[in-house]
PDB file of C-alpha atoms in Angstrom:
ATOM      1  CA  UNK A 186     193.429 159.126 141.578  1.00  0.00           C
ATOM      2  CA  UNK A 187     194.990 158.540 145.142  1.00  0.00           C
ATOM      3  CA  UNK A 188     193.362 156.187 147.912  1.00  0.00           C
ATOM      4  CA  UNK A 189     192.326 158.647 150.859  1.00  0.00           C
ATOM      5  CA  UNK A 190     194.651 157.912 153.624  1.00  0.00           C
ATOM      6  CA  UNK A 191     192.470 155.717 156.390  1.00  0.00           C
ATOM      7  CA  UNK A 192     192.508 157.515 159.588  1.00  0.00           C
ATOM      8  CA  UNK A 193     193.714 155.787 162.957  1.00  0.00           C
ATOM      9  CA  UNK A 194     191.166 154.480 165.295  1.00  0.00           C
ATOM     10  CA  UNK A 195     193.670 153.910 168.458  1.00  0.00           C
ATOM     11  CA  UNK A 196     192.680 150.938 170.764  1.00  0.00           C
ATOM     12  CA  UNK A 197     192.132 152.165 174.413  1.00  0.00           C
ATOM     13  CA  UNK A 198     193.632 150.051 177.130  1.00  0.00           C
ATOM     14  CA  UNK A 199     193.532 151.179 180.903  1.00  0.00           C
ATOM     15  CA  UNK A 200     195.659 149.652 183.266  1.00  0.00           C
ATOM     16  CA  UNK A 201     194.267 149.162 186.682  1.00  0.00           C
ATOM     17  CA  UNK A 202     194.903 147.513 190.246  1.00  0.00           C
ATOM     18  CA  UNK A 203     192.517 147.510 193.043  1.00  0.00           C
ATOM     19  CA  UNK A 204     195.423 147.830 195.601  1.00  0.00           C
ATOM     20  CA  UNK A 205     198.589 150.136 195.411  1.00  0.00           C
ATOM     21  CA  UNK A 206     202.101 148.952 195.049  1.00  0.00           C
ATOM     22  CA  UNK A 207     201.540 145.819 192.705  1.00  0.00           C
ATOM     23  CA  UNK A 208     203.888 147.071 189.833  1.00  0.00           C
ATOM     24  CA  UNK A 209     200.498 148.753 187.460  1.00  0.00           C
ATOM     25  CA  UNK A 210     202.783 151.847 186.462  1.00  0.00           C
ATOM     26  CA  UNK A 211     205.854 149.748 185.931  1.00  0.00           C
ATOM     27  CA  UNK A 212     203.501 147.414 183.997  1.00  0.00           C
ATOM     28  CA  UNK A 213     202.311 150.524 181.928  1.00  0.00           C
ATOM     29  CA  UNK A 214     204.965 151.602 181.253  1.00  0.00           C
ATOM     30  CA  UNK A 215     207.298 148.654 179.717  1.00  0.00           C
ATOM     31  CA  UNK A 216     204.178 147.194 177.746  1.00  0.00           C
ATOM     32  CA  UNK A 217     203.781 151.031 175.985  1.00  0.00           C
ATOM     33  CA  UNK A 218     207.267 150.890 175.192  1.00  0.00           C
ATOM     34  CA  UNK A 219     207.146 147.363 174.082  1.00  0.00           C
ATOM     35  CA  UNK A 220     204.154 148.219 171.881  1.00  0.00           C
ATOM     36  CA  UNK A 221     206.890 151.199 170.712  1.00  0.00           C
ATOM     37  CA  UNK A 222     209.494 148.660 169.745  1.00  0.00           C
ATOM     38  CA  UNK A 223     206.982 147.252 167.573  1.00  0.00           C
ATOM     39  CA  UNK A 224     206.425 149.685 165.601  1.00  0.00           C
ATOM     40  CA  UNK A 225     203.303 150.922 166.943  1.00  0.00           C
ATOM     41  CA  UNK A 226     202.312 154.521 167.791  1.00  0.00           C
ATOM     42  CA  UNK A 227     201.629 154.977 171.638  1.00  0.00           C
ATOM     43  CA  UNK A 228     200.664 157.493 173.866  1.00  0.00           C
ATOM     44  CA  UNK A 229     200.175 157.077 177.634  1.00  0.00           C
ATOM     45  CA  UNK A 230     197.661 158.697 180.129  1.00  0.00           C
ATOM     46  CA  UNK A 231     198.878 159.055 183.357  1.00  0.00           C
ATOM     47  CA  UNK A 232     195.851 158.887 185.276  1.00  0.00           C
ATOM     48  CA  UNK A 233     195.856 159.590 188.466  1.00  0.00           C
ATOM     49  CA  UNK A 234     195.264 162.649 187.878  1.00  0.00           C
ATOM     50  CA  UNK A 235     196.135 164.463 191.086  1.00  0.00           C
ATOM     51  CA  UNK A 236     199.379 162.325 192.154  1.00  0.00           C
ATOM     52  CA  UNK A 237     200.714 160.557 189.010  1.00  0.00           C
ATOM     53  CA  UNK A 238     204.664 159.487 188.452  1.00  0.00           C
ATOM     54  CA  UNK A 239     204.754 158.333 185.513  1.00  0.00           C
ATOM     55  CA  UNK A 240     207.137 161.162 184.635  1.00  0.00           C
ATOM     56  CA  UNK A 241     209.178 160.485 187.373  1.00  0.00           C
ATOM     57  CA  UNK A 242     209.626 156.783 186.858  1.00  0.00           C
ATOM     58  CA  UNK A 243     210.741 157.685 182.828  1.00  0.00           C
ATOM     59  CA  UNK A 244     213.060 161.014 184.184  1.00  0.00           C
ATOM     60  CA  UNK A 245     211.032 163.439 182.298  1.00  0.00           C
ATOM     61  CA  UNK A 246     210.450 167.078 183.588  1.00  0.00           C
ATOM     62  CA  UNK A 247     207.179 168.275 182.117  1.00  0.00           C
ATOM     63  CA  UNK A 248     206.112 171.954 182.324  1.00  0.00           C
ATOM     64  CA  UNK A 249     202.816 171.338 181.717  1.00  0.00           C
ATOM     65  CA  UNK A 250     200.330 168.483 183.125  1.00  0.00           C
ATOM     66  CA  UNK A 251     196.531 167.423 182.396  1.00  0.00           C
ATOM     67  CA  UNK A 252     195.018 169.994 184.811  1.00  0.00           C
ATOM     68  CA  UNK A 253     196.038 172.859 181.784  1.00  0.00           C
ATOM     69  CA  UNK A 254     194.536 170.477 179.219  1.00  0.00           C
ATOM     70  CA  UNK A 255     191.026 170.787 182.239  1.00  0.00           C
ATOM     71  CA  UNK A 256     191.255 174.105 182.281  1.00  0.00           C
ATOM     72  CA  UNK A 257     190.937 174.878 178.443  1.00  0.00           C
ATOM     73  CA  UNK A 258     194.473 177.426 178.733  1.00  0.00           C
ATOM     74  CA  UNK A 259     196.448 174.283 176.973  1.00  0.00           C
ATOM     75  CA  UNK A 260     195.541 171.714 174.181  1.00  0.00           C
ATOM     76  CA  UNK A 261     196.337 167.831 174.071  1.00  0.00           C
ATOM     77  CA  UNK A 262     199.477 168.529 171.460  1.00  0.00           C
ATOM     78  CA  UNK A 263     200.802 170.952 173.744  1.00  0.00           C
ATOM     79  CA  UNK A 264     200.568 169.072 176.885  1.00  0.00           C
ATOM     80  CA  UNK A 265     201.842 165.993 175.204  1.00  0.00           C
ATOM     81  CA  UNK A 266     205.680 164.915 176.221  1.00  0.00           C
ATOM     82  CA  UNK A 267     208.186 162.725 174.700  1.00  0.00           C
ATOM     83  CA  UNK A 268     209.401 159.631 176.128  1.00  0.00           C
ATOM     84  CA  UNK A 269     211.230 155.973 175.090  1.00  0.00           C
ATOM     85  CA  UNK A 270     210.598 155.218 171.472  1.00  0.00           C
ATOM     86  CA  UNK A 271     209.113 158.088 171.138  1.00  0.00           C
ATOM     87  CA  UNK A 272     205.544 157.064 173.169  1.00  0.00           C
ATOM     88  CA  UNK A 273     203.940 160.426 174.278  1.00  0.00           C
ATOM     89  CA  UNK A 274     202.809 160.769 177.749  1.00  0.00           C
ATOM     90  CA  UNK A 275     200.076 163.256 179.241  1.00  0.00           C
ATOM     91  CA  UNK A 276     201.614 163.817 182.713  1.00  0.00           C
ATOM     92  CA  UNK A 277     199.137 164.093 185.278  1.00  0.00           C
ATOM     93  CA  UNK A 278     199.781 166.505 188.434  1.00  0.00           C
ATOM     94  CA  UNK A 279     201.775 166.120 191.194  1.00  0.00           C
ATOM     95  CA  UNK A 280     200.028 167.182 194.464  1.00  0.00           C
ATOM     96  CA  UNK A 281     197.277 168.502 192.855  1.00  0.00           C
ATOM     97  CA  UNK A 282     193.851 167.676 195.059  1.00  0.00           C
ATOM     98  CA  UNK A 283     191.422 169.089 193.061  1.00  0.00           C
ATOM     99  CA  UNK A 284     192.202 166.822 190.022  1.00  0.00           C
ATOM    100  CA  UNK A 285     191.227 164.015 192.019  1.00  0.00           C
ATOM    101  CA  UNK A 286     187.441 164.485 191.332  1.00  0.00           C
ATOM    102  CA  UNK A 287     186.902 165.865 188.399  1.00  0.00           C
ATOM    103  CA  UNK A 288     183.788 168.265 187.150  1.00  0.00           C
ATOM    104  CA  UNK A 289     181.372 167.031 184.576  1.00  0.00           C
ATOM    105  CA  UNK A 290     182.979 169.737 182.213  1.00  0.00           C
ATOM    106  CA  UNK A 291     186.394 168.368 183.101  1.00  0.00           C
ATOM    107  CA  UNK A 292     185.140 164.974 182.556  1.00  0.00           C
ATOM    108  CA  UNK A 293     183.963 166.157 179.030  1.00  0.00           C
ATOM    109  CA  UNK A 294     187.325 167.794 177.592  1.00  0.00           C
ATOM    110  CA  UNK A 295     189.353 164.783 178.810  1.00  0.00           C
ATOM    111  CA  UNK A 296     186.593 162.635 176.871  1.00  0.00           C
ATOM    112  CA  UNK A 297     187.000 165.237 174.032  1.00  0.00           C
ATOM    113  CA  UNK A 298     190.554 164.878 173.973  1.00  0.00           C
ATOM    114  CA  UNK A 299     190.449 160.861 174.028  1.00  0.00           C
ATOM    115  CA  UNK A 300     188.544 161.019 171.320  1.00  0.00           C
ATOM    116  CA  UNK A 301     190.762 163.114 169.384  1.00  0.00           C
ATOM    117  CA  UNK A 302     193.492 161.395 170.057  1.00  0.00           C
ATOM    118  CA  UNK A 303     192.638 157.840 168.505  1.00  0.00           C
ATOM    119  CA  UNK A 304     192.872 159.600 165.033  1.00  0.00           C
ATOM    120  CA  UNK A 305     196.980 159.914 165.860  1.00  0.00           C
ATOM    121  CA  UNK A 306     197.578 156.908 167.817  1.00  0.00           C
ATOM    122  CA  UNK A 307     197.389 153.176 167.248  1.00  0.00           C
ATOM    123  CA  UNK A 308     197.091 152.475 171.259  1.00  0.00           C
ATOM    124  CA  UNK A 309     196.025 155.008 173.900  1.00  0.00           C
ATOM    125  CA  UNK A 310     197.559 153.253 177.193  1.00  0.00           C
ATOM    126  CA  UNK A 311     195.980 154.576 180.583  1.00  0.00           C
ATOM    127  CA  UNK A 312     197.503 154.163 183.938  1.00  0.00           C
ATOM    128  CA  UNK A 313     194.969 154.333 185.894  1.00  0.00           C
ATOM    129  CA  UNK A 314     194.808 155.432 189.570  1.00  0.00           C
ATOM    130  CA  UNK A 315     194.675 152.374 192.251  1.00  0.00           C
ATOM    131  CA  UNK A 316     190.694 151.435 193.918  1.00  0.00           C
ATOM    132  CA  UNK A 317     187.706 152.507 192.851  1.00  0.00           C
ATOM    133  CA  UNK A 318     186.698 156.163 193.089  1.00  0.00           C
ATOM    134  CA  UNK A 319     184.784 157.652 190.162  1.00  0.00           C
ATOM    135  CA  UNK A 320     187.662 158.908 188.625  1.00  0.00           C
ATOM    136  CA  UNK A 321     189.220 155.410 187.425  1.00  0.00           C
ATOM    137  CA  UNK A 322     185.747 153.722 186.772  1.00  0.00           C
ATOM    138  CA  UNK A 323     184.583 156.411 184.639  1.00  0.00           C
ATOM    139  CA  UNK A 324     188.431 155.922 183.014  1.00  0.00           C
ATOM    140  CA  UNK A 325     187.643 152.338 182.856  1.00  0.00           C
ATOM    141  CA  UNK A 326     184.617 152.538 181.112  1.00  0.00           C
ATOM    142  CA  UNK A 327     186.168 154.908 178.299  1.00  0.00           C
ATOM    143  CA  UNK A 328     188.580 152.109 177.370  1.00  0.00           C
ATOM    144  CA  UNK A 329     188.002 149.207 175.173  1.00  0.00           C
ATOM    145  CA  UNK A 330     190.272 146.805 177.249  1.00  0.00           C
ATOM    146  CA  UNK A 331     190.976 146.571 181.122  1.00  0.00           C
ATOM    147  CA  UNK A 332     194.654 145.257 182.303  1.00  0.00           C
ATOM    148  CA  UNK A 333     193.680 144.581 185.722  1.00  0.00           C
ATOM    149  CA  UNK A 334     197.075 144.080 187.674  1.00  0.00           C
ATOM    150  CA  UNK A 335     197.753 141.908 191.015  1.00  0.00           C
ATOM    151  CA  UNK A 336     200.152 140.200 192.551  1.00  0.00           C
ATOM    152  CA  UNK A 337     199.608 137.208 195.220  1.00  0.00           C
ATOM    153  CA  UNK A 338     199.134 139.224 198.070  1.00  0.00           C
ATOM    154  CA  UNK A 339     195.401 138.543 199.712  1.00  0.00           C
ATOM    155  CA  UNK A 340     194.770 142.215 200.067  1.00  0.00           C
ATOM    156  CA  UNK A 341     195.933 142.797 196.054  1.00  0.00           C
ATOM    157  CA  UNK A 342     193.780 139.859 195.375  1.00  0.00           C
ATOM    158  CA  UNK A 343     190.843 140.738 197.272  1.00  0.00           C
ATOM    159  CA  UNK A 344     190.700 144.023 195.813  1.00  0.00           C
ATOM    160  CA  UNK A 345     191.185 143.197 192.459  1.00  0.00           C
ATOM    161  CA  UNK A 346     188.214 141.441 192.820  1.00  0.00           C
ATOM    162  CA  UNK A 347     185.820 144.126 194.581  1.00  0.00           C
ATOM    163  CA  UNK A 348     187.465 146.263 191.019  1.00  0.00           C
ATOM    164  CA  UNK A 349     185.959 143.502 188.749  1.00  0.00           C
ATOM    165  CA  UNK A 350     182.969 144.240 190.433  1.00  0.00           C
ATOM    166  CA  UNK A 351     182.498 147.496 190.708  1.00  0.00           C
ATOM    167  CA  UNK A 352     182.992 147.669 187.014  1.00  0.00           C
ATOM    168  CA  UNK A 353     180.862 144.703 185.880  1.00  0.00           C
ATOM    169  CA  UNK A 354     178.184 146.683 188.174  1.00  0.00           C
ATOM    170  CA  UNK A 355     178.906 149.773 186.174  1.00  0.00           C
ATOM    171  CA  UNK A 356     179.299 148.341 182.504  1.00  0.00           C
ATOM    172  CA  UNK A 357     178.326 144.436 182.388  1.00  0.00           C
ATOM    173  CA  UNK A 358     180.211 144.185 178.784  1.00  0.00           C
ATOM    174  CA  UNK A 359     183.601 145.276 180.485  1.00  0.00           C
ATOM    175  CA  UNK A 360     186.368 143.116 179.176  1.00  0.00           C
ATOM    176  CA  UNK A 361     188.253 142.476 182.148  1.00  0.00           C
ATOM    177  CA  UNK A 362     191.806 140.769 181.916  1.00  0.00           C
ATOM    178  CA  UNK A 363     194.108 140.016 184.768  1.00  0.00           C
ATOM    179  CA  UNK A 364     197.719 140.167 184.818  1.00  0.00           C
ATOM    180  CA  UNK A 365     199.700 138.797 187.561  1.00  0.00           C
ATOM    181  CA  UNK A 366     202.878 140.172 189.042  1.00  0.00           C
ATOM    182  CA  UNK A 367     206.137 139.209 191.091  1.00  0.00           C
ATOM    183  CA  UNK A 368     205.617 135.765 191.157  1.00  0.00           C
ATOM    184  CA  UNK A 369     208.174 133.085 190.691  1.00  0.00           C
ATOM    185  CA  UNK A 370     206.800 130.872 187.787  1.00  0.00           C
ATOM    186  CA  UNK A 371     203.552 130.502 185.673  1.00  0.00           C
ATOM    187  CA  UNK A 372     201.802 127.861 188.066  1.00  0.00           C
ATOM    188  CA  UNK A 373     201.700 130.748 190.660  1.00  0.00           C
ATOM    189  CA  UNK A 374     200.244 133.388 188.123  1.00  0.00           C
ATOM    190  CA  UNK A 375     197.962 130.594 187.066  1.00  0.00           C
ATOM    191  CA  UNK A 376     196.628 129.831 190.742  1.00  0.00           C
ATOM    192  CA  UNK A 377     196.216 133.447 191.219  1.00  0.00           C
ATOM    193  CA  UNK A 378     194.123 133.809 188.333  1.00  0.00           C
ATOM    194  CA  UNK A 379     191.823 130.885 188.948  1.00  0.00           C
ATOM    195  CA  UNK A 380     191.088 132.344 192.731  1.00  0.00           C
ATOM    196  CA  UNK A 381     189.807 135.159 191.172  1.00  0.00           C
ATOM    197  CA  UNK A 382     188.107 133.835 187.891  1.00  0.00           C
ATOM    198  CA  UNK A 383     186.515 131.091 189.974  1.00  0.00           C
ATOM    199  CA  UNK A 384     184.713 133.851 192.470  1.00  0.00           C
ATOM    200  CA  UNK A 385     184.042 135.908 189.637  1.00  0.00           C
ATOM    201  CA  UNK A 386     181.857 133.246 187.450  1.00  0.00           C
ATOM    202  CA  UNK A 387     180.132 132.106 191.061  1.00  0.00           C
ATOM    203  CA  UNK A 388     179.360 135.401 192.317  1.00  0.00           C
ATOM    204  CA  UNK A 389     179.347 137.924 189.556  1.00  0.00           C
ATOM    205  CA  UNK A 390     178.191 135.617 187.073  1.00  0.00           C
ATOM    206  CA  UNK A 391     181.598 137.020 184.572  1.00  0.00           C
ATOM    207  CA  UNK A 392     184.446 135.651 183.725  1.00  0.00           C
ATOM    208  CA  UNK A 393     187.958 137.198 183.659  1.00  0.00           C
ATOM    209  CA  UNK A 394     190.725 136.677 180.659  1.00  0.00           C
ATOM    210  CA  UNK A 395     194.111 135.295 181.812  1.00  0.00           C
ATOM    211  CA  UNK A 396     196.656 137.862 180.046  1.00  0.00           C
ATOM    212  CA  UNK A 397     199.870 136.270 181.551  1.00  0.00           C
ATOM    213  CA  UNK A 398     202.543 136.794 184.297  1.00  0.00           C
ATOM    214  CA  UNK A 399     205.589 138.744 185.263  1.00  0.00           C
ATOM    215  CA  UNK A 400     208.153 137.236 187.014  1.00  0.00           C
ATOM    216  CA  UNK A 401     209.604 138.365 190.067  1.00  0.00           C
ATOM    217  CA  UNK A 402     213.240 140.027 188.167  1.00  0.00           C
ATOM    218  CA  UNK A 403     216.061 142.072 190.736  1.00  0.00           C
ATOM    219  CA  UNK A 404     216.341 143.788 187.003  1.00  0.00           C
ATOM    220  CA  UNK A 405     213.153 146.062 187.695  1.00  0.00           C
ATOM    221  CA  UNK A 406     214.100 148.022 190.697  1.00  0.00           C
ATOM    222  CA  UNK A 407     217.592 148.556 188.867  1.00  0.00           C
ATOM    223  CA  UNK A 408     215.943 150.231 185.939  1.00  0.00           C
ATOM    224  CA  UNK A 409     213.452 151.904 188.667  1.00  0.00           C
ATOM    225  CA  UNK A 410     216.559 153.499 189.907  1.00  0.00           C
ATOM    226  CA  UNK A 411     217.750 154.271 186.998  1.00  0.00           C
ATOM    227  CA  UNK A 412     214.271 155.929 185.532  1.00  0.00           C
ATOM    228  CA  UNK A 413     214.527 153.614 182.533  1.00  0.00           C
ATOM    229  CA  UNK A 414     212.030 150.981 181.461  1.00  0.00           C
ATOM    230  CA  UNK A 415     213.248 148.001 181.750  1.00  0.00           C
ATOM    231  CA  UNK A 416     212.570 146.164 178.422  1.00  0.00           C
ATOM    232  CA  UNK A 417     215.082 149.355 177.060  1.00  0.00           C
ATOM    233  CA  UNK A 418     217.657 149.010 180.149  1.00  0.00           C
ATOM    234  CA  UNK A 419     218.022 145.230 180.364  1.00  0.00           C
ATOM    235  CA  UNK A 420     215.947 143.679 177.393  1.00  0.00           C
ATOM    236  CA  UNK A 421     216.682 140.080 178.053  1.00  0.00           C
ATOM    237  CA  UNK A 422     215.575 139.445 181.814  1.00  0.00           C
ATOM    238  CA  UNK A 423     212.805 137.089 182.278  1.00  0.00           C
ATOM    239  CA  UNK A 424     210.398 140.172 183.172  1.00  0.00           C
ATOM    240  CA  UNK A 425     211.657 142.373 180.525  1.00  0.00           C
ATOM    241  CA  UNK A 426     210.733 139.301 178.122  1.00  0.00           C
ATOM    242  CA  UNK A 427     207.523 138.856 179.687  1.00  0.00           C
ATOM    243  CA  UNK A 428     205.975 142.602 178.878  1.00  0.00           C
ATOM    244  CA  UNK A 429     207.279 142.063 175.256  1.00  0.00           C
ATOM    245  CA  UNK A 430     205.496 139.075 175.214  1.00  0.00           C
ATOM    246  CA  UNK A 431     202.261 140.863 177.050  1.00  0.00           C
ATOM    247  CA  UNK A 432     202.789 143.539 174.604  1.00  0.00           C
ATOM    248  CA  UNK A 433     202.708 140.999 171.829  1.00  0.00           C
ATOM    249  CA  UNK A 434     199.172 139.673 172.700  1.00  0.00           C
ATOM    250  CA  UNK A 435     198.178 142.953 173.476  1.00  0.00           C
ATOM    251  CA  UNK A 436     199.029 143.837 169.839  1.00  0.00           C
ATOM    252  CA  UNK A 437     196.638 141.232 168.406  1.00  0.00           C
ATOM    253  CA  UNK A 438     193.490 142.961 170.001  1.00  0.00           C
ATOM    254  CA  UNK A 439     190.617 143.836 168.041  1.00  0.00           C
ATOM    255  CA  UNK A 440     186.992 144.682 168.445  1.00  0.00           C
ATOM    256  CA  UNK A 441     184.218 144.369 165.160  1.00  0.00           C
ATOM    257  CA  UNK A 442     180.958 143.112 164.410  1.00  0.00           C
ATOM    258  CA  UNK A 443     182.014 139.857 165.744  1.00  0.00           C
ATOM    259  CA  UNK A 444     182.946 140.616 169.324  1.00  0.00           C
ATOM    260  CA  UNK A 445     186.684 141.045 170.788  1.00  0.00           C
ATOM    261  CA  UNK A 446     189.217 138.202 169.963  1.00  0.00           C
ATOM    262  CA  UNK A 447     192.890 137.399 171.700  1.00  0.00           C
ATOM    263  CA  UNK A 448     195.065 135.737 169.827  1.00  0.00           C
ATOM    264  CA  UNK A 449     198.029 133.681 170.849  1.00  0.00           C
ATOM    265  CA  UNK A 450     201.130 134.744 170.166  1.00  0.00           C
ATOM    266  CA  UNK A 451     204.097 132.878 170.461  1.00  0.00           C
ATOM    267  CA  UNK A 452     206.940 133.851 173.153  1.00  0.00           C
ATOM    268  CA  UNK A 453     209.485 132.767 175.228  1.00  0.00           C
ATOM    269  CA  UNK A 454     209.058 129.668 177.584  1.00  0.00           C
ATOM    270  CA  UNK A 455     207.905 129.958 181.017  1.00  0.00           C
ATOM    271  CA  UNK A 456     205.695 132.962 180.211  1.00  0.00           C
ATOM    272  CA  UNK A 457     202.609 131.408 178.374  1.00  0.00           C
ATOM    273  CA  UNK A 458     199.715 132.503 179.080  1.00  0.00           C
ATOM    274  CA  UNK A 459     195.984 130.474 179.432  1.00  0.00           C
ATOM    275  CA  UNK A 460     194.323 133.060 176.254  1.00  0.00           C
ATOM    276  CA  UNK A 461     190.894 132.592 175.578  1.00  0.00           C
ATOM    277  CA  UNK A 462     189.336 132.930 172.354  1.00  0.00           C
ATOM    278  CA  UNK A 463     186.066 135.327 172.302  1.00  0.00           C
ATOM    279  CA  UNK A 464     183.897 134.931 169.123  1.00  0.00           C
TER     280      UNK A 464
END
């Protein structure tokens, strides 16, 4: 008598940034992939659902986007597009207004359609529109881990924080972690981190996980340019090292009875990251 197959239960991660331009769906991107190269199954959500690129930054020409999956004419499998290492993206629209406030009914089939999806897929990785309309908190709240991206600019920072909060207001058990971008060594992601962490505990009364740092690396507006990701295009740059490494941790994720745990993961130097350890 055969074992019954165990069916997948795919993590959720959203990727978010409380300011544009801070790298999120370059971020997104590389760390899906790198989760790819792994050996893991991986689809990506590009959510901003009315003006998403995610196609564009990977060259891929979609015929369909996520406004056919709202309007019931198209399922999930048939919206679905192959990318690198064969991750499958749901494009979102591309000058598409309505999308960008959905209807409860909308809300429901893309809920519908998560759902579904965790039975094919060992991570579901959302990129997330920048700020906080309704749109990315309700996304927010659907995932079981939030990538919240910055960089060391005081606007990025300052609005990464007003995200935290926002979402702590929303969902107080939001597990919040920050990545930090385009800096030039660890001690800046580090400082960057405790700014935030520091006004978090004092005036939200939550603390934020430290998931690490990209580098700043001329090798990511190359593969920009050439609509590549750039831990396929140039694998060994400090950067392209850095999402494998991200990618690694990310890997190690689970949630149970006993809470959500991150455990460290060895990787190359100058990346380390400050991991806590959640019982």
């Amino acid at each position: 008598m055969t074992t019954p197959q165990r069916l997948k239960r795919a993590m959720v991660l959203a990727v978010t940034s409380g300011k544009g331009g801070v790298g999120k769906t370059n971020l997104t991107i590389n760390v899906s992939v790198a989760l790819a190269r792994l050996g893991h199954s991986v689809a990506v959500i590009d959510g901003d659902f009315g003006l998403g690129n995610v196609d564009v930054m990977l060259g891929l020409t979609p015929q369909l986007h996520v406004g056919h999956l709202f309007a019931g004419t198209h399922s999930l499998n048939e919206v679905l597009i192959e990318g690198p290492r064969g991750i499958q993206l749901l494009p979102a629209g591309s000058g598409v207004q309505p999308l960008t406030a959905l209807t409860l009914e909308q809300r429901g089939r893309f809920q519908l359609a998560l759902e579904n999806a965790r039975t094919s897929f060992d991570f579901i990785v959302i990129d997330t529109a920048p700020g906080i309309s309704d749109n990315v908190i309700e996304m927010l709240q659907l995932a079981h881990h939030v990538l919240l991206v910055t960089s060391l600019d005081p606007a990025a920072l300052v609005d990464a924080y007003a995200l935290a909060k926002v979402l702590w207001k929303a969902d107080a058990r939001a597990d919040i972690g920050l990545v930090v971008n385009r800096v030039r060594d660890g001690a800046e992601g580090r400082l960057a981190f405790r700014q935030i962490d520091r006004a978090a505990a004092r005036f939200l009364g939550h603390h934020l996980r430290y998931f690490g740092y990209i580098p700043n690396d001329p090798g990511v507006r190359d593969a920009m340019l050439n609509q590549a990701p750039l831990v396929e295009h140039l694998p060994q740059t400090p950067a392209s090292r850095c999402f494998r490494l991200l990618a690694n941790r990310l890997a190690t994720l689970t949630t149970g009875p006993g809470g959500v745990r991150l455990l460290p993961v060895a990787g190359p130097a100058g990346c380390a990251a400050e991991v806590s350890q959640c019982a």
